[in-house]
PDB file of C-alpha atoms in Angstrom:
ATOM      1  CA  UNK N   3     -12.445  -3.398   7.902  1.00  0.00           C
ATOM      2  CA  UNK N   4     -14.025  -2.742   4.502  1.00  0.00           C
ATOM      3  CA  UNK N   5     -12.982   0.735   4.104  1.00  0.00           C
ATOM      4  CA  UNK N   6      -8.898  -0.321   5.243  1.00  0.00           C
ATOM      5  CA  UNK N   7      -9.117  -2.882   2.405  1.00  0.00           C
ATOM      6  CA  UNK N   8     -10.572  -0.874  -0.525  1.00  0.00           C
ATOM      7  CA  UNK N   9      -8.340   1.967   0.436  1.00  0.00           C
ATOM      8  CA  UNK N  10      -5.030  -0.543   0.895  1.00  0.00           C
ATOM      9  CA  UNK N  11      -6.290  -1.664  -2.752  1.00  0.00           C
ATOM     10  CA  UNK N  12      -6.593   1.580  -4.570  1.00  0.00           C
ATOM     11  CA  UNK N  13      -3.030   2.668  -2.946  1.00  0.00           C
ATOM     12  CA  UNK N  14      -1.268  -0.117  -3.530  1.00  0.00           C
ATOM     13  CA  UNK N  15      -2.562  -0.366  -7.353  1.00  0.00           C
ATOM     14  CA  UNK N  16      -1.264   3.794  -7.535  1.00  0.00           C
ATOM     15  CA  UNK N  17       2.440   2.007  -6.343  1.00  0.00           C
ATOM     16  CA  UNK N  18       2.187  -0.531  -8.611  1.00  0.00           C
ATOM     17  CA  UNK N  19       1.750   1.589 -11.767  1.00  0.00           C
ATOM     18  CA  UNK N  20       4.535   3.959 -10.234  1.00  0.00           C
ATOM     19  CA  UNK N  21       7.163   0.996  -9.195  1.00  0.00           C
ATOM     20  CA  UNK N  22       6.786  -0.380 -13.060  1.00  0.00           C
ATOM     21  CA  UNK N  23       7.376   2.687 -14.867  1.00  0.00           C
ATOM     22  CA  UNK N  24      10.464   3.161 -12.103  1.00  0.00           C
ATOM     23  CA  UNK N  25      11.652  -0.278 -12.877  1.00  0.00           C
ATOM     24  CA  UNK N  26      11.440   0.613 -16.971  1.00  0.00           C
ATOM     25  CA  UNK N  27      13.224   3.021 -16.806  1.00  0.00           C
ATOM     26  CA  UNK N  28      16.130   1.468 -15.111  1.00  0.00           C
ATOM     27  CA  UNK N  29      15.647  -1.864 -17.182  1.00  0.00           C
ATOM     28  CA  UNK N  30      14.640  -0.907 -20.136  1.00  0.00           C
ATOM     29  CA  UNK N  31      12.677  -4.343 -19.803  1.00  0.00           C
ATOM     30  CA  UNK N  32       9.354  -5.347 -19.896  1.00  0.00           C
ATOM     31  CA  UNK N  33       9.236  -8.637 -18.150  1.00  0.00           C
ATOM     32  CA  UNK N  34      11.464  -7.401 -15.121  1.00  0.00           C
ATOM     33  CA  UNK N  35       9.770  -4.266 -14.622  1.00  0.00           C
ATOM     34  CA  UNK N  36       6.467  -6.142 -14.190  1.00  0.00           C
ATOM     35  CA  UNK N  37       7.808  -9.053 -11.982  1.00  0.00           C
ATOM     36  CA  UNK N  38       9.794  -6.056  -9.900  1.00  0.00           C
ATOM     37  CA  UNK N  39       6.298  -3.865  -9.556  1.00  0.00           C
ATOM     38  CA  UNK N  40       4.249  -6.828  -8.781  1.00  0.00           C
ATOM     39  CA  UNK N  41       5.962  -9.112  -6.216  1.00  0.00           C
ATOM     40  CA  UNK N  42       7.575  -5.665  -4.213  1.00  0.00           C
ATOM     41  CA  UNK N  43       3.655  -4.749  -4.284  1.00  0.00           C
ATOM     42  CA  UNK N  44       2.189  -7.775  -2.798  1.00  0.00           C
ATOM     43  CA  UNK N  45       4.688  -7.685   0.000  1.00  0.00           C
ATOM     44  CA  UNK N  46       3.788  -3.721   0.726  1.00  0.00           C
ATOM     45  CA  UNK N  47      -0.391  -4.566   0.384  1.00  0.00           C
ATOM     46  CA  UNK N  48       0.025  -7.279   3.016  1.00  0.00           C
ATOM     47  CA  UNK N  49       1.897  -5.135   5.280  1.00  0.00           C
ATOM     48  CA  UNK N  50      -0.129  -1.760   5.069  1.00  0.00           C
ATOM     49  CA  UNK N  51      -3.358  -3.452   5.265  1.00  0.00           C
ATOM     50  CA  UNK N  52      -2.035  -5.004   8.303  1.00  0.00           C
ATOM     51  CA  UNK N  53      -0.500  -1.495   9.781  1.00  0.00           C
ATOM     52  CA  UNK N  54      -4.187   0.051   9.098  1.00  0.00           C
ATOM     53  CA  UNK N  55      -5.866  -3.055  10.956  1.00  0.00           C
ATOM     54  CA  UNK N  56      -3.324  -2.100  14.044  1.00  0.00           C
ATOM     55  CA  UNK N  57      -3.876   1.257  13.649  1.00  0.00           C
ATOM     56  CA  UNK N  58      -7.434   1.100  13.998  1.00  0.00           C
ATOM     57  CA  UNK N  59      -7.153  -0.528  17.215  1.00  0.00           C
ATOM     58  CA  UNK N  60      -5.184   2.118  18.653  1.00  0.00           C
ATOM     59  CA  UNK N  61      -7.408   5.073  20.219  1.00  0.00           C
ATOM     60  CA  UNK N  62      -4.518   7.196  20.534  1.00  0.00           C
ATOM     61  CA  UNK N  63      -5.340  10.730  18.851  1.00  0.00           C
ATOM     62  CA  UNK N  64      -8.523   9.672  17.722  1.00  0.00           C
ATOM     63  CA  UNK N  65     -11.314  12.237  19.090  1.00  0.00           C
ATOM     64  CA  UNK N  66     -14.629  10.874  20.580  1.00  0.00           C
ATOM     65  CA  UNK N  67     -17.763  12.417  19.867  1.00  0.00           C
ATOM     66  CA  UNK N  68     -19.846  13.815  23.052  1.00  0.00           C
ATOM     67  CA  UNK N  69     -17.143  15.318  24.878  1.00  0.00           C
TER      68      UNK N  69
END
């Protein structure tokens, strides 16, 4: 569970830095690029921390050792 959060983190602040500087450059605004990058990134964190946490209950193409 640790790993699936610091990793959701780290991603998510990577698409924040990259949804901002997208957002500037069609605004041309501070402010709105900032609210834009931010709120659109707390939706996404919730949701791909919460498509890892499925995901690792899935065996499905994971290999097992000892076989």
């Amino acid at each position: 569970m640790s790993r699936a959060l610091v990793k959701t983190l780290l991603y998510r602040t990577l698409m924040v830095v990259i949804t901002v500087a997208v957002a500037f450059f069609f605004t041309e605004n501070t402010g709105d690029a900032l609210s834009i990058g931010l709120v659109s990134n707390v939706i996404k964190t919730g949701t791909y921390y919460g498509y890892e946490r499925l995901w690792d209950r899935i065996s499905w193409g994971v290999a097992t050792t000892g076989q």
